[in-house]
Amino acid sequence: MAEYTLKVRRFQPEATDEDKRGAYWDNFDVELDPTLSVLDGLLQARDGEDGSLAVRCSCRAAICGSCGVKINGQSTLACKTQIGEAAEEAERKADGESTTSETGKPEIVIEPMGNMPVIKDLVVDMESTHWEKYRRVTPWLMPSGPPPEREYIVSAEAMVDVTQSVACIQCGSCVSACLSMEADPDFIGPAALAKAYRFVGDPRDGQTTERLYDLANDQHGIYDCTHCFSCIDACPKGVAPMNQIMRLRRLAGHDHDIQDVNNGRNHELAFVKNIEKKGTLDESLLLQESFAPGIKGKLLPTIRSMKGLIESIPTAIRGIRTGKMRSVPKLIPGVHHKLPGDAQDHVKRIYDKTEESRIELNLYVIGEGGEEEGAPGAEGVRAEDITAAAQAEEVTPS
Amino acid sequence: MPDHDVLVIGAGLAGQRAALAAAEHGVSVGIISKVHPIRSHSNAAQGGINAALAVDDSWESHAFDTIKGSDYLSDQDAVEIMCREAPNELLHLEHIGVTFHRNEKGELGTRAFGGASHARTYYVADITGQAIMHTLYEQLMKYADLIDRYEEWFTTELALDEDGNCVGAVTRNIKDGSMELFRAKAVILASGGNGQIWHPTTNALICTGDGIAMAYRAGAKLMDMEMIQYHPTTLRGKGFLITEGARGEGAHLLNAKGERFMEKYAPNKMELASRDVVSRAEQTEINEGRGFPDGTVALDITVVPRKRIHEALREIVLVGRDFAGVDITREPIHIKPGNHYTMGGIKTDIWGRTDVKGLYAAGEAACVSVHGGNRLGANSLLDTLIFGRRSGEDAAKHAAGRGIDRVSRTVLEQEERRVQAIIGRERSGRRVSEIKAELGETMDSKVAVFRDEEGIQSALDTVRRLKEEADGAWIDDRGTIFNQDVLGALELQNMLQQAEATCMAALERKESRGAQFRTDYPERNDEEWLKHIDVSLNGDGPELSYSPVTITDWQPQERTY
């Protein structure tokens, strides 16, 4: 048994007390075994101290997905976070800061999930946000033609592959953590896009191309993701939503050759080409290459590409102002600095190597922790993420 | 006042399946759930679903295993229906998208499970229940114009007409606290089991058996309430479940001396004997001092190849790591029997009809009875789907062509007053949470794997005292928006009514059969007790009666594994 202080972000919509109007912080002292969960702590506070403390919860075992919250700033499930570990994390974060309670112990900070409106305390409105996005991806199987007499014959690997997305419990942790959604609330988002992959990757579905076309051309679709990894960190079930989004992009752009209205595919290719050529990002070429790729694009830009370029000017200016684009001279083609020594050759070699195969990693079945158990074709990729029975699917390169 | 031809209460597998089946028959359907449907406890069914689909398997073999597993207390006509209809239901699930495990030929593949003579358990890793339930929810999206969903609405009471027919339900919208009277031509209760009466339990916090209690108050009979399954492999203290699939994949049970003790209790089936048999074996080892000091025995999964563990038992790897601090691929995990499943429930016929006209029940809330004294692993998902569908179909037929009755609003006003009275209670007496904790500990120590008259009687006395205390128990939350506190008080009243019925039935059955093992009556006694015990509410108290067990082809035999 140990003592902990839970610092809970509360909102009581019907509060009449002056100090409880709007959101406020409330501390609860609880005493429990360090191996129990933050949810157990919250329930102890609710059962013993304040029954009006609202938090959705049910299974206590990271299966039902009810108790998504932010703990010390990280989106996760309250039932899956051990309270002892949360306290250690709070201590690390509090180092040098003044977030300790009166008793001198670090406070475990618990807040409602982000990107969703708060209804009461830790309960957020998932219906108008998460579930609405879920419904946007036509979330049911659409086979072509009537079903067979027995089962569909499909490969074991294909079923395991989509089972990574099927493992999603719709807890909303990834939605809460999504940085792109903070910038664009209409972004379909990590959970719904992982759901979309569940159907796109299912050989029984008959609408693969149509689904990909819609997802690529949606202004808030697959190209809205900025590749920040937050959803992978937040997901309690190893769904790795961002990986599913990247797979959707490869399927849409590469395998189905979908030229999307968002120019997402070309932008991505421009990025890859740019780094291959220069070693680091050359902003002066990126925009032009994104909208009007190659020599043909330079000599004979289409109206669409011109329009796209012009529309990007405000973004470029904002980039310069905020320091994201490093300096104005760097925007002049050719001024981009060269990498020192033979660094450029190293970059090139990475490209040569990675072009040999395309590896689809299924984190669902490989577990975590660095155990070598022969993941074919997975050498050279970060070992802590991919181990054991990596589901490796090799595809001929372009 | 929302009107529906068919109103389904509870949105786990049985409820969603019932709603979809009713909608297919062209009637208007509403489905109510106190949590978002995909939070329902069907999620927790890990191991799989049984069906005799393989060419060398037969429904008769499945039926016999089920009946033997039930210790001959199941109704054999119902078991026959479930086992005959299983293959088609499984194929239906596959066709709508469930990602069942495949063999190397790309066909559906199986795993072994307890009490079964054939490997007939179909599965999705160890998230089978979740995979099926999310697929059904996808179908609810597909048929959204036929099925109205009421997500996070808590049903407090059924509405009856003057003749005692069920004509709707009173429900509280959790988001704003408003109460509504839903009118319906048929109501299907699919609101799950009551594991929260015990502590610890594998069951989720929502498993308070609300539907069972509401049906009981509405005059329906409850059946086999003494039959409570203790699952052989749960984590001590927390009650988390380790799937039977682990033993299906080959894991061993060991006592503290490292002995594979099942050799003594079930030399043929070993770890894959019926759950009641394995749980009793474990408890015997623990009671006789051959367990670990923390009151457990060990489940050794390390004998299963690691790649297979990661592929087929992924959830258990996470449970071990996150909740027990054990890497199950490297070391044994300590487990013990824990409360798991309500075999009994609302008595229904093979179409889900209860004793109350217009009222149906399906899934864990119901007792058809296909599980009798002991449910086989991977038969619960099947039960929910087969009898969920059948209830939906029959309720739709019942509703078709009937007009909607005028329903008195008296019940709505009465329920509003009841809820308001709880919210306004004085702060004296005990907290709801304290009473619930005492109930859980009492039931787990006295109405568990081994029982005797003295223990059950003392549990019953405690339950009756707690019932009185609960009538005055106070809560903190005085609000309307998301007042979970008041829902907890309503759930407690429901749980106490069911606990009383369970104690009464357990006291009455003076023999040992399936999950009911009486140390004072250690033998099965077919002559006197091959019958169901029914409990109904008479005035304020329970009343016991009996009903016969339906036997078709399988005469009771001695049960060995």
PDB file of C-alpha atoms in Angstrom, chain A residues 113-291:
ATOM      1  CA  MET A 113      -9.308  13.427 -23.221  1.00  0.00           C
ATOM      2  CA  GLY A 114      -8.437  16.116 -25.748  1.00  0.00           C
ATOM      3  CA  ASN A 115     -10.088  16.978 -29.066  1.00  0.00           C
ATOM      4  CA  MET A 116     -13.514  16.186 -27.615  1.00  0.00           C
ATOM      5  CA  PRO A 117     -15.873  18.454 -25.658  1.00  0.00           C
ATOM      6  CA  VAL A 118     -16.150  17.744 -21.931  1.00  0.00           C
ATOM      7  CA  ILE A 119     -19.586  16.750 -20.583  1.00  0.00           C
ATOM      8  CA  LYS A 120     -18.667  16.382 -16.920  1.00  0.00           C
ATOM      9  CA  ASP A 121     -15.338  15.791 -15.154  1.00  0.00           C
ATOM     10  CA  LEU A 122     -13.551  13.047 -17.095  1.00  0.00           C
ATOM     11  CA  VAL A 123     -16.523  12.234 -19.337  1.00  0.00           C
ATOM     12  CA  VAL A 124     -16.247  13.621 -22.861  1.00  0.00           C
ATOM     13  CA  ASP A 125     -18.667  13.784 -25.755  1.00  0.00           C
ATOM     14  CA  MET A 126     -17.384  11.036 -28.053  1.00  0.00           C
ATOM     15  CA  GLU A 127     -20.598  10.876 -30.061  1.00  0.00           C
ATOM     16  CA  SER A 128     -20.266  14.204 -31.846  1.00  0.00           C
ATOM     17  CA  THR A 129     -16.558  13.721 -32.498  1.00  0.00           C
ATOM     18  CA  HIS A 130     -15.142  10.217 -32.471  1.00  0.00           C
ATOM     19  CA  TRP A 131     -18.244   8.282 -33.465  1.00  0.00           C
ATOM     20  CA  GLU A 132     -19.205  10.741 -36.170  1.00  0.00           C
ATOM     21  CA  LYS A 133     -15.781  10.256 -37.745  1.00  0.00           C
ATOM     22  CA  TYR A 134     -16.110   6.496 -37.388  1.00  0.00           C
ATOM     23  CA  ARG A 135     -19.317   6.598 -39.400  1.00  0.00           C
ATOM     24  CA  ARG A 136     -17.600   8.609 -42.148  1.00  0.00           C
ATOM     25  CA  VAL A 137     -15.518   5.653 -43.354  1.00  0.00           C
ATOM     26  CA  THR A 138     -18.546   3.435 -44.203  1.00  0.00           C
ATOM     27  CA  PRO A 139     -17.630   1.074 -41.393  1.00  0.00           C
ATOM     28  CA  TRP A 140     -18.996  -2.244 -42.600  1.00  0.00           C
ATOM     29  CA  LEU A 141     -17.858  -4.939 -44.991  1.00  0.00           C
ATOM     30  CA  MET A 142     -19.124  -4.521 -48.547  1.00  0.00           C
ATOM     31  CA  PRO A 143     -18.419  -7.722 -50.431  1.00  0.00           C
ATOM     32  CA  SER A 144     -19.184  -7.872 -54.138  1.00  0.00           C
ATOM     33  CA  GLY A 145     -21.866 -10.388 -54.982  1.00  0.00           C
ATOM     34  CA  PRO A 146     -23.696 -12.822 -52.724  1.00  0.00           C
ATOM     35  CA  PRO A 147     -21.747 -14.725 -50.051  1.00  0.00           C
ATOM     36  CA  PRO A 148     -20.340 -18.179 -50.806  1.00  0.00           C
ATOM     37  CA  GLU A 149     -22.062 -21.304 -49.521  1.00  0.00           C
ATOM     38  CA  ARG A 150     -19.348 -21.851 -46.921  1.00  0.00           C
ATOM     39  CA  GLU A 151     -16.751 -19.350 -45.726  1.00  0.00           C
ATOM     40  CA  TYR A 152     -14.747 -16.994 -47.932  1.00  0.00           C
ATOM     41  CA  ILE A 153     -11.361 -18.564 -48.642  1.00  0.00           C
ATOM     42  CA  VAL A 154      -8.730 -16.000 -47.681  1.00  0.00           C
ATOM     43  CA  SER A 155      -5.166 -16.267 -46.454  1.00  0.00           C
ATOM     44  CA  ALA A 156      -4.419 -16.626 -42.756  1.00  0.00           C
ATOM     45  CA  GLU A 157      -1.976 -13.715 -43.094  1.00  0.00           C
ATOM     46  CA  ALA A 158      -4.650 -11.383 -44.462  1.00  0.00           C
ATOM     47  CA  MET A 159      -6.887 -12.064 -41.473  1.00  0.00           C
ATOM     48  CA  VAL A 160      -4.056 -11.560 -38.984  1.00  0.00           C
ATOM     49  CA  ASP A 161      -3.114  -8.389 -40.819  1.00  0.00           C
ATOM     50  CA  VAL A 162      -6.513  -6.711 -40.455  1.00  0.00           C
ATOM     51  CA  THR A 163      -6.903  -8.112 -36.958  1.00  0.00           C
ATOM     52  CA  GLN A 164      -4.439  -5.435 -35.868  1.00  0.00           C
ATOM     53  CA  SER A 165      -7.131  -2.871 -36.674  1.00  0.00           C
ATOM     54  CA  VAL A 166      -9.898  -5.144 -35.401  1.00  0.00           C
ATOM     55  CA  ALA A 167      -8.069  -5.042 -32.055  1.00  0.00           C
ATOM     56  CA  CYS A 168      -9.081  -1.373 -31.750  1.00  0.00           C
ATOM     57  CA  ILE A 169     -11.473  -0.871 -28.833  1.00  0.00           C
ATOM     58  CA  GLN A 170     -12.557   2.650 -29.887  1.00  0.00           C
ATOM     59  CA  CYS A 171     -11.343   4.170 -26.645  1.00  0.00           C
ATOM     60  CA  GLY A 172     -10.438   7.458 -28.321  1.00  0.00           C
ATOM     61  CA  SER A 173      -6.941   7.718 -26.819  1.00  0.00           C
ATOM     62  CA  CYS A 174      -5.425   8.245 -30.269  1.00  0.00           C
ATOM     63  CA  VAL A 175      -8.054  10.836 -31.138  1.00  0.00           C
ATOM     64  CA  SER A 176      -7.263  12.625 -27.899  1.00  0.00           C
ATOM     65  CA  ALA A 177      -3.539  12.639 -28.727  1.00  0.00           C
ATOM     66  CA  CYS A 178      -3.856  13.560 -32.404  1.00  0.00           C
ATOM     67  CA  LEU A 179      -1.963  16.768 -33.205  1.00  0.00           C
ATOM     68  CA  SER A 180      -3.385  17.037 -36.714  1.00  0.00           C
ATOM     69  CA  MET A 181      -6.889  17.040 -35.314  1.00  0.00           C
ATOM     70  CA  GLU A 182      -5.978  19.898 -33.048  1.00  0.00           C
ATOM     71  CA  ALA A 183      -5.159  21.890 -36.188  1.00  0.00           C
ATOM     72  CA  ASP A 184      -8.013  20.504 -38.266  1.00  0.00           C
ATOM     73  CA  PRO A 185     -10.969  19.318 -36.186  1.00  0.00           C
ATOM     74  CA  ASP A 186     -12.514  17.826 -39.321  1.00  0.00           C
ATOM     75  CA  PHE A 187      -9.599  15.420 -39.827  1.00  0.00           C
ATOM     76  CA  ILE A 188     -11.049  11.902 -39.999  1.00  0.00           C
ATOM     77  CA  GLY A 189      -8.367  10.979 -37.531  1.00  0.00           C
ATOM     78  CA  PRO A 190      -6.360   7.958 -36.439  1.00  0.00           C
ATOM     79  CA  ALA A 191      -9.097   5.705 -35.039  1.00  0.00           C
ATOM     80  CA  ALA A 192     -11.491   6.034 -37.966  1.00  0.00           C
ATOM     81  CA  LEU A 193      -8.681   5.668 -40.503  1.00  0.00           C
ATOM     82  CA  ALA A 194      -7.425   2.525 -38.776  1.00  0.00           C
ATOM     83  CA  LYS A 195     -11.014   1.325 -39.058  1.00  0.00           C
ATOM     84  CA  ALA A 196     -10.923   2.203 -42.756  1.00  0.00           C
ATOM     85  CA  TYR A 197      -7.802   0.083 -43.214  1.00  0.00           C
ATOM     86  CA  ARG A 198      -9.630  -2.813 -41.566  1.00  0.00           C
ATOM     87  CA  PHE A 199     -11.904  -2.922 -44.663  1.00  0.00           C
ATOM     88  CA  VAL A 200      -9.398  -1.841 -47.302  1.00  0.00           C
ATOM     89  CA  GLY A 201      -7.010  -4.573 -46.173  1.00  0.00           C
ATOM     90  CA  ASP A 202      -9.749  -7.217 -46.047  1.00  0.00           C
ATOM     91  CA  PRO A 203      -9.664  -9.366 -49.215  1.00  0.00           C
ATOM     92  CA  ARG A 204     -13.405 -10.036 -48.780  1.00  0.00           C
ATOM     93  CA  ASP A 205     -14.318  -6.393 -49.321  1.00  0.00           C
ATOM     94  CA  GLY A 206     -15.374  -5.414 -52.827  1.00  0.00           C
ATOM     95  CA  GLN A 207     -15.004  -1.640 -52.550  1.00  0.00           C
ATOM     96  CA  THR A 208     -11.264  -1.289 -52.023  1.00  0.00           C
ATOM     97  CA  THR A 209     -10.636   1.191 -54.849  1.00  0.00           C
ATOM     98  CA  GLU A 210     -13.699   3.277 -54.036  1.00  0.00           C
ATOM     99  CA  ARG A 211     -12.757   3.439 -50.360  1.00  0.00           C
ATOM    100  CA  LEU A 212      -9.182   4.458 -51.197  1.00  0.00           C
ATOM    101  CA  TYR A 213     -10.366   7.048 -53.695  1.00  0.00           C
ATOM    102  CA  ASP A 214     -12.620   8.653 -51.082  1.00  0.00           C
ATOM    103  CA  LEU A 215      -9.994   8.576 -48.337  1.00  0.00           C
ATOM    104  CA  ALA A 216      -7.331  10.128 -50.594  1.00  0.00           C
ATOM    105  CA  ASN A 217      -9.576  12.827 -51.998  1.00  0.00           C
ATOM    106  CA  ASP A 218     -11.200  13.796 -48.713  1.00  0.00           C
ATOM    107  CA  GLN A 219      -9.677  17.148 -47.729  1.00  0.00           C
ATOM    108  CA  HIS A 220      -9.487  15.849 -44.181  1.00  0.00           C
ATOM    109  CA  GLY A 221      -8.451  12.337 -45.130  1.00  0.00           C
ATOM    110  CA  ILE A 222      -5.275  10.267 -45.175  1.00  0.00           C
ATOM    111  CA  TYR A 223      -2.998  13.102 -46.293  1.00  0.00           C
ATOM    112  CA  ASP A 224      -4.015  15.228 -43.312  1.00  0.00           C
ATOM    113  CA  CYS A 225      -1.838  13.108 -41.016  1.00  0.00           C
ATOM    114  CA  THR A 226       1.508  14.741 -40.202  1.00  0.00           C
ATOM    115  CA  HIS A 227       3.247  11.536 -39.204  1.00  0.00           C
ATOM    116  CA  CYS A 228       3.859  12.617 -35.598  1.00  0.00           C
ATOM    117  CA  PHE A 229       3.555   9.143 -33.977  1.00  0.00           C
ATOM    118  CA  SER A 230       1.386  10.469 -31.100  1.00  0.00           C
ATOM    119  CA  CYS A 231      -1.402   8.003 -31.873  1.00  0.00           C
ATOM    120  CA  ILE A 232       0.997   5.066 -31.809  1.00  0.00           C
ATOM    121  CA  ASP A 233       2.232   6.169 -28.395  1.00  0.00           C
ATOM    122  CA  ALA A 234      -1.283   6.615 -27.073  1.00  0.00           C
ATOM    123  CA  CYS A 235      -2.866   3.396 -28.350  1.00  0.00           C
ATOM    124  CA  PRO A 236      -3.294   0.864 -25.529  1.00  0.00           C
ATOM    125  CA  LYS A 237      -3.913  -2.031 -27.897  1.00  0.00           C
ATOM    126  CA  GLY A 238      -0.999  -1.915 -30.327  1.00  0.00           C
ATOM    127  CA  VAL A 239      -3.192  -0.868 -33.244  1.00  0.00           C
ATOM    128  CA  ALA A 240      -0.582   1.685 -34.371  1.00  0.00           C
ATOM    129  CA  PRO A 241      -3.128   3.864 -36.220  1.00  0.00           C
ATOM    130  CA  MET A 242      -0.475   5.933 -38.000  1.00  0.00           C
ATOM    131  CA  ASN A 243       0.943   2.786 -39.570  1.00  0.00           C
ATOM    132  CA  GLN A 244      -2.499   1.974 -40.929  1.00  0.00           C
ATOM    133  CA  ILE A 245      -2.769   5.494 -42.351  1.00  0.00           C
ATOM    134  CA  MET A 246       0.608   5.104 -44.074  1.00  0.00           C
ATOM    135  CA  ARG A 247      -0.486   1.768 -45.493  1.00  0.00           C
ATOM    136  CA  LEU A 248      -3.631   3.423 -46.840  1.00  0.00           C
ATOM    137  CA  ARG A 249      -1.418   6.054 -48.479  1.00  0.00           C
ATOM    138  CA  ARG A 250       0.831   3.447 -50.088  1.00  0.00           C
ATOM    139  CA  LEU A 251      -2.176   1.521 -51.312  1.00  0.00           C
ATOM    140  CA  ALA A 252      -3.879   4.638 -52.654  1.00  0.00           C
ATOM    141  CA  GLY A 253      -0.898   6.410 -54.188  1.00  0.00           C
ATOM    142  CA  HIS A 254       1.433   3.607 -55.150  1.00  0.00           C
ATOM    143  CA  ASP A 255      -0.698   0.529 -55.737  1.00  0.00           C
ATOM    144  CA  HIS A 256      -3.848   2.208 -57.055  1.00  0.00           C
ATOM    145  CA  ASP A 257      -2.137   5.245 -58.557  1.00  0.00           C
ATOM    146  CA  ILE A 258      -4.761   7.617 -57.193  1.00  0.00           C
ATOM    147  CA  GLN A 259      -3.877  11.243 -58.022  1.00  0.00           C
ATOM    148  CA  ASP A 260      -5.733  12.986 -55.218  1.00  0.00           C
ATOM    149  CA  VAL A 261      -7.101  16.518 -55.373  1.00  0.00           C
ATOM    150  CA  ASN A 262      -5.177  17.351 -52.208  1.00  0.00           C
ATOM    151  CA  ASN A 263      -1.895  16.762 -54.029  1.00  0.00           C
ATOM    152  CA  GLY A 264      -0.980  14.566 -51.089  1.00  0.00           C
ATOM    153  CA  ARG A 265       0.579  11.829 -53.176  1.00  0.00           C
ATOM    154  CA  ASN A 266       2.770  14.253 -55.161  1.00  0.00           C
ATOM    155  CA  HIS A 267       3.771  16.108 -52.022  1.00  0.00           C
ATOM    156  CA  GLU A 268       4.896  12.864 -50.442  1.00  0.00           C
ATOM    157  CA  LEU A 269       6.887  11.853 -53.536  1.00  0.00           C
ATOM    158  CA  ALA A 270       8.462  15.312 -53.705  1.00  0.00           C
ATOM    159  CA  PHE A 271       9.587  14.935 -50.114  1.00  0.00           C
ATOM    160  CA  VAL A 272      11.185  11.563 -50.745  1.00  0.00           C
ATOM    161  CA  LYS A 273      12.910  12.746 -53.928  1.00  0.00           C
ATOM    162  CA  ASN A 274      14.085  15.938 -52.268  1.00  0.00           C
ATOM    163  CA  ILE A 275      15.802  14.135 -49.414  1.00  0.00           C
ATOM    164  CA  GLU A 276      17.341  11.599 -51.780  1.00  0.00           C
ATOM    165  CA  LYS A 277      18.830  14.401 -53.827  1.00  0.00           C
ATOM    166  CA  LYS A 278      19.826  16.822 -51.085  1.00  0.00           C
ATOM    167  CA  GLY A 279      20.159  14.801 -47.896  1.00  0.00           C
ATOM    168  CA  THR A 280      18.085  17.304 -45.954  1.00  0.00           C
ATOM    169  CA  LEU A 281      14.897  19.102 -46.831  1.00  0.00           C
ATOM    170  CA  ASP A 282      15.271  21.854 -49.440  1.00  0.00           C
ATOM    171  CA  GLU A 283      12.162  23.966 -49.015  1.00  0.00           C
ATOM    172  CA  SER A 284      12.880  25.941 -52.168  1.00  0.00           C
ATOM    173  CA  LEU A 285      12.217  22.892 -54.310  1.00  0.00           C
ATOM    174  CA  LEU A 286       9.600  21.158 -52.210  1.00  0.00           C
ATOM    175  CA  LEU A 287       6.598  23.280 -53.130  1.00  0.00           C
ATOM    176  CA  GLN A 288       7.367  23.409 -56.812  1.00  0.00           C
ATOM    177  CA  GLU A 289       8.115  19.701 -56.927  1.00  0.00           C
ATOM    178  CA  SER A 290       4.910  18.940 -55.032  1.00  0.00           C
ATOM    179  CA  PHE A 291       2.655  20.846 -57.355  1.00  0.00           C
TER     180      PHE A 291
END
